[in-house]
Short mmCIF file of C-alpha atoms in Angstrom, two decimals:
data_model
loop_
_atom_site.label_atom_id
_atom_site.label_comp_id
_atom_site.label_asym_id
_atom_site.label_seq_id
_atom_site.Cartn_x
_atom_site.Cartn_y
_atom_site.Cartn_z
CA MET A 1 -26.55 0.97 13.43
CA SER A 2 -27.12 4.75 13.25
CA ARG A 3 -25.79 5.12 16.79
CA ASP A 4 -22.71 3.05 15.90
CA LEU A 5 -21.97 5.26 12.87
CA SER A 6 -22.41 8.37 15.00
CA ASP A 7 -19.91 7.06 17.53
CA VAL A 8 -17.42 6.30 14.74
CA THR A 9 -17.88 9.77 13.26
CA ASP A 10 -17.26 11.37 16.66
CA ALA A 11 -14.09 9.31 17.07
CA LEU A 12 -12.88 10.29 13.60
CA THR A 13 -13.58 13.95 14.34
CA HIS A 14 -11.34 13.69 17.39
CA LEU A 15 -8.72 11.81 15.38
CA PHE A 16 -8.51 14.47 12.69
CA ALA A 17 -8.63 17.34 15.18
CA HIS A 18 -4.84 17.62 15.16
CA GLY A 19 -4.42 17.24 11.40
CA PRO A 20 -5.77 19.03 8.33
CA ALA A 21 -9.29 20.35 8.76
CA VAL A 22 -11.83 17.74 7.63
CA PRO A 23 -15.50 18.76 7.54
CA ALA A 24 -17.76 16.48 9.55
CA MET A 25 -19.85 15.65 6.48
CA LEU A 26 -16.75 14.15 4.85
CA LEU A 27 -16.31 11.63 7.66
CA ALA A 28 -19.41 9.66 6.64
CA PRO A 29 -17.54 7.48 4.10
CA VAL A 30 -14.99 6.59 6.76
CA ALA A 31 -17.72 5.68 9.20
CA THR A 32 -19.25 3.46 6.52
CA LEU A 33 -15.85 1.89 5.90
CA ILE A 34 -15.40 1.00 9.57
CA ALA A 35 -18.96 -0.27 9.85
CA THR A 36 -18.42 -2.71 7.00
CA ALA A 37 -15.42 -4.11 8.88
CA GLY A 38 -17.47 -5.37 11.81
CA VAL A 39 -15.97 -8.50 13.25
CA ARG A 40 -18.34 -11.23 14.42
CA THR A 41 -16.37 -13.49 16.71
CA ARG A 42 -17.71 -16.99 17.15
CA TRP A 43 -16.22 -19.85 19.05
CA SER A 44 -17.11 -23.27 20.41
CA GLN A 45 -16.26 -24.61 23.86
CA ARG A 46 -15.54 -28.29 24.03
CA HIS A 47 -16.53 -30.32 27.07
CA GLY A 48 -13.95 -32.07 29.19
CA GLN A 49 -11.13 -29.56 28.66
CA ALA A 50 -11.05 -28.26 32.23
CA PRO A 51 -8.37 -29.88 34.47
CA PRO A 52 -9.48 -32.10 37.37
CA PRO A 53 -10.00 -30.22 40.66
CA ASP A 54 -6.88 -31.77 42.14
CA ASP A 55 -4.64 -30.76 39.22
CA THR A 56 -3.06 -27.41 40.15
CA GLY A 57 -0.66 -27.40 37.23
CA ALA A 58 2.37 -27.96 39.47
CA ARG A 59 5.28 -29.99 38.14
CA PRO A 60 7.61 -32.32 40.01
CA PRO A 61 10.87 -30.70 41.11
CA GLY A 62 13.37 -30.56 38.26
CA ALA A 63 10.76 -31.11 35.58
CA GLU A 64 10.64 -28.47 32.82
CA ALA A 65 7.50 -27.41 31.05
CA GLU A 66 7.45 -28.43 27.44
CA THR A 67 7.96 -25.61 24.98
CA GLU A 68 6.98 -25.63 21.37
CA THR A 69 7.23 -23.26 18.45
CA SER A 70 4.13 -21.83 16.82
CA ALA A 71 3.30 -20.07 13.57
CA LEU A 72 0.68 -17.55 12.51
CA TRP A 73 -1.57 -18.33 9.56
CA ARG A 74 -4.19 -16.39 7.63
CA MET A 75 -6.88 -18.66 6.28
CA ARG A 76 -10.06 -18.25 4.28
CA THR A 77 -12.61 -20.95 3.69
CA THR A 78 -16.21 -21.13 2.57
CA VAL A 79 -18.55 -22.71 5.13
CA ARG A 80 -22.15 -23.76 4.60
CA ASP A 81 -24.57 -21.27 6.11
CA ALA A 82 -26.17 -23.84 8.40
CA PRO A 83 -26.27 -24.25 12.19
CA GLY A 84 -23.28 -26.17 13.48
CA SER A 85 -21.10 -25.81 10.36
CA LEU A 86 -18.72 -23.30 11.90
CA ALA A 87 -18.75 -25.11 15.24
CA ALA A 88 -17.59 -28.33 13.55
CA LEU A 89 -14.74 -26.47 11.87
CA CYS A 90 -13.66 -24.81 15.14
CA ALA A 91 -13.74 -28.17 16.93
CA ALA A 92 -11.50 -29.70 14.26
CA LEU A 93 -9.01 -26.87 14.69
CA ALA A 94 -9.05 -27.28 18.47
CA ASP A 95 -8.32 -31.01 18.12
CA ARG A 96 -5.01 -30.07 16.45
CA ARG A 97 -4.19 -27.43 19.09
CA ILE A 98 -4.83 -24.58 16.65
CA ASP A 99 -5.87 -21.35 18.35
CA ILE A 100 -8.31 -18.96 16.65
CA LEU A 101 -7.03 -15.42 17.28
CA SER A 102 -9.61 -13.57 15.18
CA LEU A 103 -12.45 -14.30 12.80
CA GLN A 104 -14.24 -12.19 10.20
CA THR A 105 -17.26 -13.32 8.25
CA HIS A 106 -18.08 -12.38 4.65
CA PRO A 107 -21.68 -13.37 3.86
CA LEU A 108 -22.35 -14.59 0.33
CA ALA A 109 -25.55 -15.44 -1.50
CA GLU A 110 -24.85 -19.08 -0.71
CA GLY A 111 -22.64 -19.87 2.25
CA THR A 112 -20.21 -17.68 4.15
CA VAL A 113 -16.52 -16.94 3.64
CA ASP A 114 -14.81 -17.06 7.04
CA GLU A 115 -11.42 -15.39 7.40
CA PHE A 116 -9.30 -16.65 10.29
CA LEU A 117 -6.09 -15.58 11.95
CA LEU A 118 -4.68 -18.75 13.51
CA ARG A 119 -1.83 -19.71 15.78
CA ALA A 120 -0.83 -23.28 14.95
CA PRO A 121 1.97 -25.63 16.02
CA GLY A 122 5.14 -24.79 14.14
CA GLU A 123 5.40 -28.21 12.51
CA LEU A 124 1.99 -27.93 10.84
CA ALA A 125 2.30 -27.42 7.09
CA GLY A 126 -0.08 -25.35 4.99
CA SER A 127 -1.24 -28.40 3.05
CA GLU A 128 -2.08 -30.18 6.33
CA LEU A 129 -4.11 -27.19 7.47
CA THR A 130 -6.02 -27.15 4.19
CA ASP A 131 -6.74 -30.89 4.39
CA LEU A 132 -7.94 -30.52 7.98
CA VAL A 133 -10.35 -27.73 7.07
CA THR A 134 -11.64 -29.59 4.03
CA GLU A 135 -12.42 -32.66 6.13
CA ALA A 136 -14.29 -30.43 8.59
CA GLY A 137 -16.57 -29.07 5.84
CA GLY A 138 -14.67 -26.06 4.51
CA ALA A 139 -14.41 -25.46 0.76
CA HIS A 140 -12.20 -23.32 -1.50
CA THR A 141 -9.70 -22.98 1.35
CA TRP A 142 -6.78 -20.56 1.03
CA THR A 143 -3.90 -20.28 3.51
CA GLU A 144 -0.95 -17.93 3.86
CA ARG A 145 1.67 -17.42 6.55
CA ALA A 146 0.97 -14.32 8.64
CA ASP A 147 3.12 -12.13 10.88
CA ALA A 148 2.70 -9.88 13.90
CA HIS A 149 1.23 -7.06 11.76
CA ASP A 150 -1.85 -9.22 11.16
CA LEU A 151 -2.63 -9.21 14.89
CA VAL A 152 -4.15 -5.73 14.54
CA ASP A 153 -7.94 -6.01 14.48
CA ALA A 154 -9.76 -5.07 11.28
CA PRO A 155 -11.49 -1.85 12.47
CA THR A 156 -8.19 -0.44 13.77
CA ARG A 157 -6.38 -1.33 10.57
CA LEU A 158 -9.11 0.22 8.41
CA LEU A 159 -9.16 3.37 10.49
CA GLY A 160 -5.40 3.70 9.97
CA LEU A 161 -5.78 3.27 6.20
CA ALA A 162 -8.56 5.87 6.12
CA THR A 163 -6.36 8.32 8.04
CA ARG A 164 -3.45 7.83 5.64
CA THR A 165 -5.77 8.35 2.67
CA ALA A 166 -7.22 11.51 4.21
CA LEU A 167 -3.78 13.05 4.71
CA ASP A 168 -2.24 12.21 1.32
CA ALA A 169 -3.94 11.62 -2.04
CA ALA A 170 -1.05 9.39 -3.17
CA GLU A 171 -1.91 6.88 -0.44
CA LEU A 172 -5.11 5.57 -2.07
CA PRO A 173 -3.50 2.83 -4.23
CA LEU A 174 -1.30 1.76 -1.31
CA ALA A 175 -4.23 1.72 1.10
CA LEU A 176 -6.22 -0.43 -1.31
CA ARG A 177 -3.29 -2.83 -1.65
CA GLN A 178 -2.99 -3.19 2.13
CA LEU A 179 -6.74 -3.50 2.51
CA LEU A 180 -7.12 -6.25 -0.09
CA GLY A 181 -3.83 -8.11 0.29
CA ARG A 182 -1.54 -9.07 -2.56
CA CYS A 183 -3.15 -7.64 -5.66
CA THR A 184 -2.38 -5.59 -8.75
CA ILE A 185 -3.84 -2.09 -8.77
CA ARG A 186 -3.89 0.04 -11.90
CA SER A 187 -5.20 3.58 -12.35
CA LEU A 188 -6.39 4.03 -15.94
CA PRO A 189 -7.16 7.51 -17.31
CA ALA A 190 -10.45 7.86 -19.15
CA SER A 191 -8.86 7.61 -22.62
CA THR A 192 -6.69 4.63 -21.67
CA ALA A 193 -9.59 2.90 -20.00
CA GLY A 194 -11.62 3.18 -23.17
CA SER A 195 -8.87 1.80 -25.37
CA ALA A 196 -8.35 -1.14 -23.00
CA GLY A 197 -11.98 -2.19 -23.18
CA SER A 198 -12.84 -0.84 -19.73
CA ALA A 199 -14.39 2.49 -20.67
CA VAL A 200 -15.61 4.69 -17.83
CA ASP A 201 -19.14 4.44 -19.22
CA ASP A 202 -18.98 0.68 -18.69
CA VAL A 203 -18.31 1.13 -14.96
CA PRO A 204 -21.38 2.37 -13.06
CA PRO A 205 -20.96 4.95 -10.26
CA GLN A 206 -21.13 2.19 -7.64
CA GLY A 207 -18.39 0.17 -9.39
CA THR A 208 -18.37 -3.46 -10.50
CA LEU A 209 -17.31 -6.71 -8.84
CA GLU A 210 -16.50 -9.70 -11.03
CA ASP A 211 -15.01 -12.58 -9.06
CA THR A 212 -11.28 -11.71 -8.85
CA VAL A 213 -11.56 -8.23 -10.44
CA LEU A 214 -13.17 -5.10 -9.06
CA ARG A 215 -13.40 -1.75 -10.83
CA LEU A 216 -14.23 1.63 -9.32
CA ARG A 217 -14.70 5.08 -10.76
CA ALA A 218 -11.58 7.14 -10.05
CA PRO A 219 -12.24 10.52 -8.36
CA GLU A 220 -10.42 12.42 -11.15
CA GLY A 221 -12.05 10.36 -13.93
CA GLY A 222 -10.96 7.06 -15.39
CA VAL A 223 -11.03 3.71 -13.63
CA ILE A 224 -9.24 2.08 -10.71
CA SER A 225 -8.84 -1.61 -11.48
CA VAL A 226 -7.91 -4.15 -8.81
CA GLU A 227 -7.04 -7.75 -9.69
CA ARG A 228 -6.36 -10.61 -7.29
CA PRO A 229 -6.29 -13.83 -9.33
CA TYR A 230 -5.56 -16.14 -6.41
CA LEU A 231 -8.58 -15.19 -4.27
CA PRO A 232 -12.05 -13.90 -5.27
CA PHE A 233 -13.20 -10.64 -3.72
CA THR A 234 -16.16 -10.70 -1.36
CA PRO A 235 -18.98 -8.12 -1.27
CA ALA A 236 -17.66 -6.90 2.09
CA GLU A 237 -14.21 -6.22 0.62
CA PHE A 238 -15.80 -4.46 -2.35
CA ALA A 239 -17.78 -2.21 0.00
CA ARG A 240 -14.65 -1.29 1.98
CA ALA A 241 -12.68 -0.46 -1.17
CA ARG A 242 -15.55 1.65 -2.49
CA ALA A 243 -15.74 3.56 0.82
CA LEU A 244 -12.01 4.39 0.63
CA VAL A 245 -12.37 5.69 -2.92
CA GLU A 246 -15.41 7.76 -1.93
CA LEU A 247 -13.43 9.29 0.95
CA ASP A 248 -10.63 10.21 -1.46
CA ALA A 249 -13.10 11.80 -3.88
CA ARG A 250 -14.77 13.91 -1.18
CA LEU A 251 -11.49 15.27 0.19
CA GLY A 252 -10.10 16.35 -3.19
CA PRO A 253 -6.42 17.17 -4.01
CA ARG A 254 -4.15 17.21 -0.94
CA LEU A 255 -0.49 16.71 -0.06
CA PRO A 256 1.49 16.69 3.19
CA ARG A 257 2.82 20.18 3.86
CA GLY A 258 6.25 19.20 5.17
CA ARG A 259 9.39 20.39 3.43
CA ASP A 260 13.13 20.27 4.13
CA GLU A 261 15.46 23.21 3.58
CA LEU A 262 19.07 22.37 2.71
CA THR A 263 22.21 24.41 2.15
CA LEU A 264 24.64 23.39 -0.59
CA SER A 265 28.40 23.59 -0.13
CA GLU A 266 28.58 26.89 -2.04
CA GLY A 267 26.02 28.38 0.35
CA ARG A 268 22.91 28.28 -1.87
CA ASN A 269 19.67 27.11 -0.25
CA ILE A 270 17.30 24.60 -1.77
CA THR A 271 14.00 23.12 -0.59
CA VAL A 272 12.75 19.56 -1.05
CA ARG A 273 8.97 19.14 -0.97
CA ARG A 274 6.13 17.08 -2.37
CA ALA A 275 4.71 18.11 -5.75
CA ASP A 276 1.56 17.36 -7.74
CA THR A 277 -0.28 18.51 -10.86
CA ARG A 278 -0.42 22.06 -9.54
CA ASP A 279 3.32 22.19 -10.34
CA VAL A 280 2.93 21.25 -14.01
CA GLU A 281 3.75 24.73 -15.33
CA ALA A 282 6.90 25.02 -13.19
CA ALA A 283 7.94 21.52 -14.25
CA LYS A 284 7.45 22.42 -17.93
CA ALA A 285 9.63 25.46 -17.47
CA MET A 286 12.38 23.27 -15.99
CA HIS A 287 12.13 20.89 -18.95
CA GLU A 288 12.63 23.83 -21.33
CA ARG A 289 15.86 24.72 -19.52
CA CYS A 290 17.20 21.15 -19.73
CA SER A 291 19.47 20.08 -22.57
CA ALA A 292 18.37 17.52 -25.15
CA ARG A 293 20.95 15.09 -23.73
CA THR A 294 19.54 15.39 -20.18
CA LEU A 295 15.99 14.89 -21.38
CA GLY A 296 17.07 11.97 -23.56
CA MET A 297 18.72 10.28 -20.58
CA ARG A 298 15.53 10.63 -18.58
CA TYR A 299 12.96 9.70 -21.24
CA HIS A 300 15.15 7.39 -23.37
CA GLY A 301 14.56 9.24 -26.62
CA PRO A 302 13.30 12.48 -28.19
CA VAL A 303 10.95 14.45 -25.97
CA GLY A 304 7.69 15.66 -27.46
CA ASP A 305 4.92 17.66 -25.83
CA ALA A 306 5.61 17.75 -22.07
CA ASP A 307 1.89 18.12 -21.32
CA ARG A 308 1.38 14.57 -22.53
CA TYR A 309 3.35 12.98 -19.69
CA LEU A 310 3.80 15.58 -16.92
CA ASN A 311 0.16 15.43 -15.87
CA HIS A 312 0.58 11.69 -15.46
CA LEU A 313 3.94 11.84 -13.68
CA LEU A 314 2.79 14.52 -11.23
CA SER A 315 -0.56 12.92 -10.45
CA PRO A 316 -0.75 11.52 -6.89
CA ARG A 317 -2.90 8.74 -8.30
CA PHE A 318 0.11 7.17 -10.00
CA GLY A 319 2.71 7.72 -7.29
CA ARG A 320 4.59 10.39 -5.38
CA THR A 321 6.71 13.24 -6.69
CA LEU A 322 9.42 15.23 -4.91
CA ALA A 323 10.51 18.62 -6.21
CA VAL A 324 13.73 20.52 -5.52
CA GLN A 325 13.26 24.26 -5.73
CA THR A 326 15.51 27.27 -5.24
CA ALA A 327 14.98 30.15 -2.83
CA SER A 328 13.20 31.99 -5.64
CA GLY A 329 10.72 29.12 -6.10
CA ARG A 330 12.16 27.75 -9.39
CA ILE A 331 11.98 23.94 -9.68
CA VAL A 332 15.37 22.49 -10.62
CA GLY A 333 14.86 18.79 -9.93
CA LEU A 334 12.08 16.20 -9.90
CA GLY A 335 12.02 12.70 -8.45
CA HIS A 336 9.17 10.27 -9.07
CA LEU A 337 8.09 7.16 -7.19
CA LEU A 338 5.62 5.47 -9.54
CA TRP A 339 3.20 2.65 -8.68
CA ASP A 340 3.57 0.19 -11.56
CA GLY A 341 0.95 -2.48 -10.87
CA ASP A 342 2.49 -4.49 -8.04
CA GLU A 343 5.99 -3.02 -8.65
CA THR A 344 7.52 0.40 -7.96
CA GLU A 345 9.67 2.54 -10.27
CA VAL A 346 11.95 5.46 -9.38
CA ALA A 347 12.91 8.17 -11.88
CA LEU A 348 14.94 11.38 -11.64
CA LEU A 349 15.43 14.56 -13.66
CA VAL A 350 17.83 17.30 -12.54
CA GLU A 351 18.38 20.51 -14.49
CA ASP A 352 21.83 20.67 -16.13
CA ALA A 353 23.09 23.59 -14.06
CA TRP A 354 22.28 21.71 -10.83
CA GLN A 355 23.79 18.34 -11.70
CA ARG A 356 26.77 16.80 -9.86
CA ARG A 357 25.86 18.55 -6.62
CA GLY A 358 24.21 15.57 -4.90
CA VAL A 359 20.66 16.71 -5.69
CA GLY A 360 19.83 13.46 -7.50
CA ALA A 361 21.20 11.35 -4.65
CA GLU A 362 19.09 13.31 -2.17
CA LEU A 363 15.94 12.77 -4.21
CA LEU A 364 16.66 9.08 -4.77
CA GLY A 365 17.36 8.44 -1.10
CA ARG A 366 14.09 10.04 -0.08
CA LEU A 367 12.10 8.15 -2.71
CA VAL A 368 13.58 4.82 -1.61
CA ALA A 369 12.81 5.62 2.02
CA MET A 370 9.20 6.35 1.02
CA ALA A 371 9.00 3.05 -0.84
CA ALA A 372 10.29 1.16 2.20
CA GLU A 373 7.76 2.88 4.46
CA THR A 374 4.94 1.68 2.23
CA GLY A 375 6.12 -1.94 2.39
CA CYS A 376 7.69 -2.22 -1.07
CA GLU A 377 10.24 -5.03 -1.33
CA SER A 378 12.16 -3.44 -4.20
CA VAL A 379 12.32 -0.47 -6.55
CA TYR A 380 13.68 -0.30 -10.08
CA ALA A 381 15.07 2.43 -12.30
CA VAL A 382 15.01 2.35 -16.11
CA THR A 383 17.85 4.30 -17.66
CA GLN A 384 20.63 4.05 -20.26
CA ALA A 385 23.88 2.22 -19.73
CA SER A 386 25.71 5.49 -20.41
CA ASN A 387 23.86 7.31 -17.61
CA THR A 388 26.68 7.05 -15.08
CA GLY A 389 25.04 9.58 -12.76
CA MET A 390 21.93 7.46 -12.21
CA VAL A 391 23.97 4.29 -11.80
CA ALA A 392 26.21 6.00 -9.22
CA ALA A 393 23.16 7.25 -7.33
CA MET A 394 21.69 3.74 -7.18
CA ARG A 395 25.00 2.31 -5.99
CA GLY A 396 25.18 5.06 -3.37
CA LEU A 397 22.07 3.65 -1.69
CA GLY A 398 24.15 0.82 -0.24
CA LEU A 399 21.46 -1.74 -1.11
CA PRO A 400 21.71 -5.03 -3.04
CA LEU A 401 21.33 -4.28 -6.75
CA ASP A 402 20.38 -6.35 -9.80
CA TYR A 403 21.28 -5.21 -13.32
CA GLN A 404 19.58 -6.12 -16.60
CA ILE A 405 20.55 -4.70 -19.99
CA GLU A 406 18.29 -5.01 -23.00
CA GLU A 407 19.10 -3.22 -26.28
CA GLY A 408 21.00 -0.44 -24.53
CA THR A 409 18.36 0.05 -21.81
CA LEU A 410 19.56 -0.61 -18.28
CA VAL A 411 17.16 -1.69 -15.53
CA VAL A 412 18.63 -1.43 -12.02
CA THR A 413 16.61 -3.04 -9.23
CA ALA A 414 17.34 -2.29 -5.58
CA ARG A 415 16.14 -4.78 -2.97
CA LEU A 416 14.97 -2.86 0.08
CA ALA A 417 15.83 -3.82 3.62
CA PRO A 418 12.86 -4.50 5.98
CA ALA A 419 13.72 -1.34 7.93
CA SER A 420 15.15 1.13 5.44
CA PRO A 421 17.19 4.03 6.82
CA ALA A 422 16.08 7.62 6.53
CA ALA A 423 16.74 9.58 3.39
CA VAL A 424 20.33 9.56 2.17
CA PRO A 425 22.02 12.82 3.25
CA LEU A 426 22.67 15.38 0.55
CA ALA A 427 26.34 15.33 -0.40
CA HIS A 428 28.29 18.42 0.75
CA ALA A 429 25.16 19.99 2.21
CA GLU A 430 23.86 21.00 5.60
CA ARG A 431 20.28 20.43 6.68
CA ILE A 432 19.04 23.71 8.13
CA GLY A 433 15.46 22.95 9.07
CA THR A 434 12.25 20.99 8.61
CA ASP A 435 8.67 22.15 8.86
#
């Protein structure tokens, strides 16, 4: 095992050689993460499947080979930890012409959870697959249609998630969601965690696993809570999630360094870049320059102490923030993409003197493109019905929109296309460079 971890660490060192500097000692959590993803492939070979020696596979002239559609399935089932149990299940799948593309095992105290990626005949329904597995000895079976993305083997997928996490602190919740499947992830600050009955003191340093809920200590304090009601977590999944969080904690605050420089129609230059809590003071200064009406449109009421919410909005743990700044470095616009459980919210604030220049549309387009890249199916904006600027920006995306109005509050939801276009161009502006 020590040699395997060394090999993984060497590979990760090479991987990160062209990115931000990552000390070798910080690669240990990633090596642990990959090691926990070891895939143990098992199969059974049935007798009598080989063709007779005189059967060459040739077909009479004019005869066409039969073609059939197939479908990919992800399946989990609990199998007794006894010799022959898995072999019986594999034989039952083979009888129905179901091909096992990959298999991962999750050992439990009693029995084993086996996770399959299957290619089955297209006419096979999920209920039929479940019944077949149950008859073959499987229990607590769960099935879900899969797609081509699931064909990537587990170590490769985990290495990609670790790389994304290492490059961007805002990727941790998204990486956990992709690692654990459909689940709800919430980051609770220390004070909120205590009021919700999940105080940090109640979560040990190694975290807790309780059936369909796992909790981990957040690197900045507080708790990361992950819930997946439809499928219990396994110890192997818990170990992988914990390794990702440990990697994030060791690397500390970090953001991609890229930024775009744009020229407005009147010739003034602005820069769009990522922002985090290190920009709190500049963001507070922008808030002080905004009118009460602008702040009211953004926060839907009187604005109190900005410190109370800016640290949350600018934290990479809760989403991504884009800042628009002038040539002098003054921030004049902020756009937020906020992870809201299993949903995603977008929010904008542009200083009064910089409104109606397309700055909000630029921010919104980039945020929506980010959401699409992370696999979000939709984003929503909460605003006021009188906020015509935000409504126009949402309509300018060219995406299907849903509107809901409740007591003067307007919620606009945009359904994202599978392959979202790049950021919406800034109106009346010229892109002059990217670094």
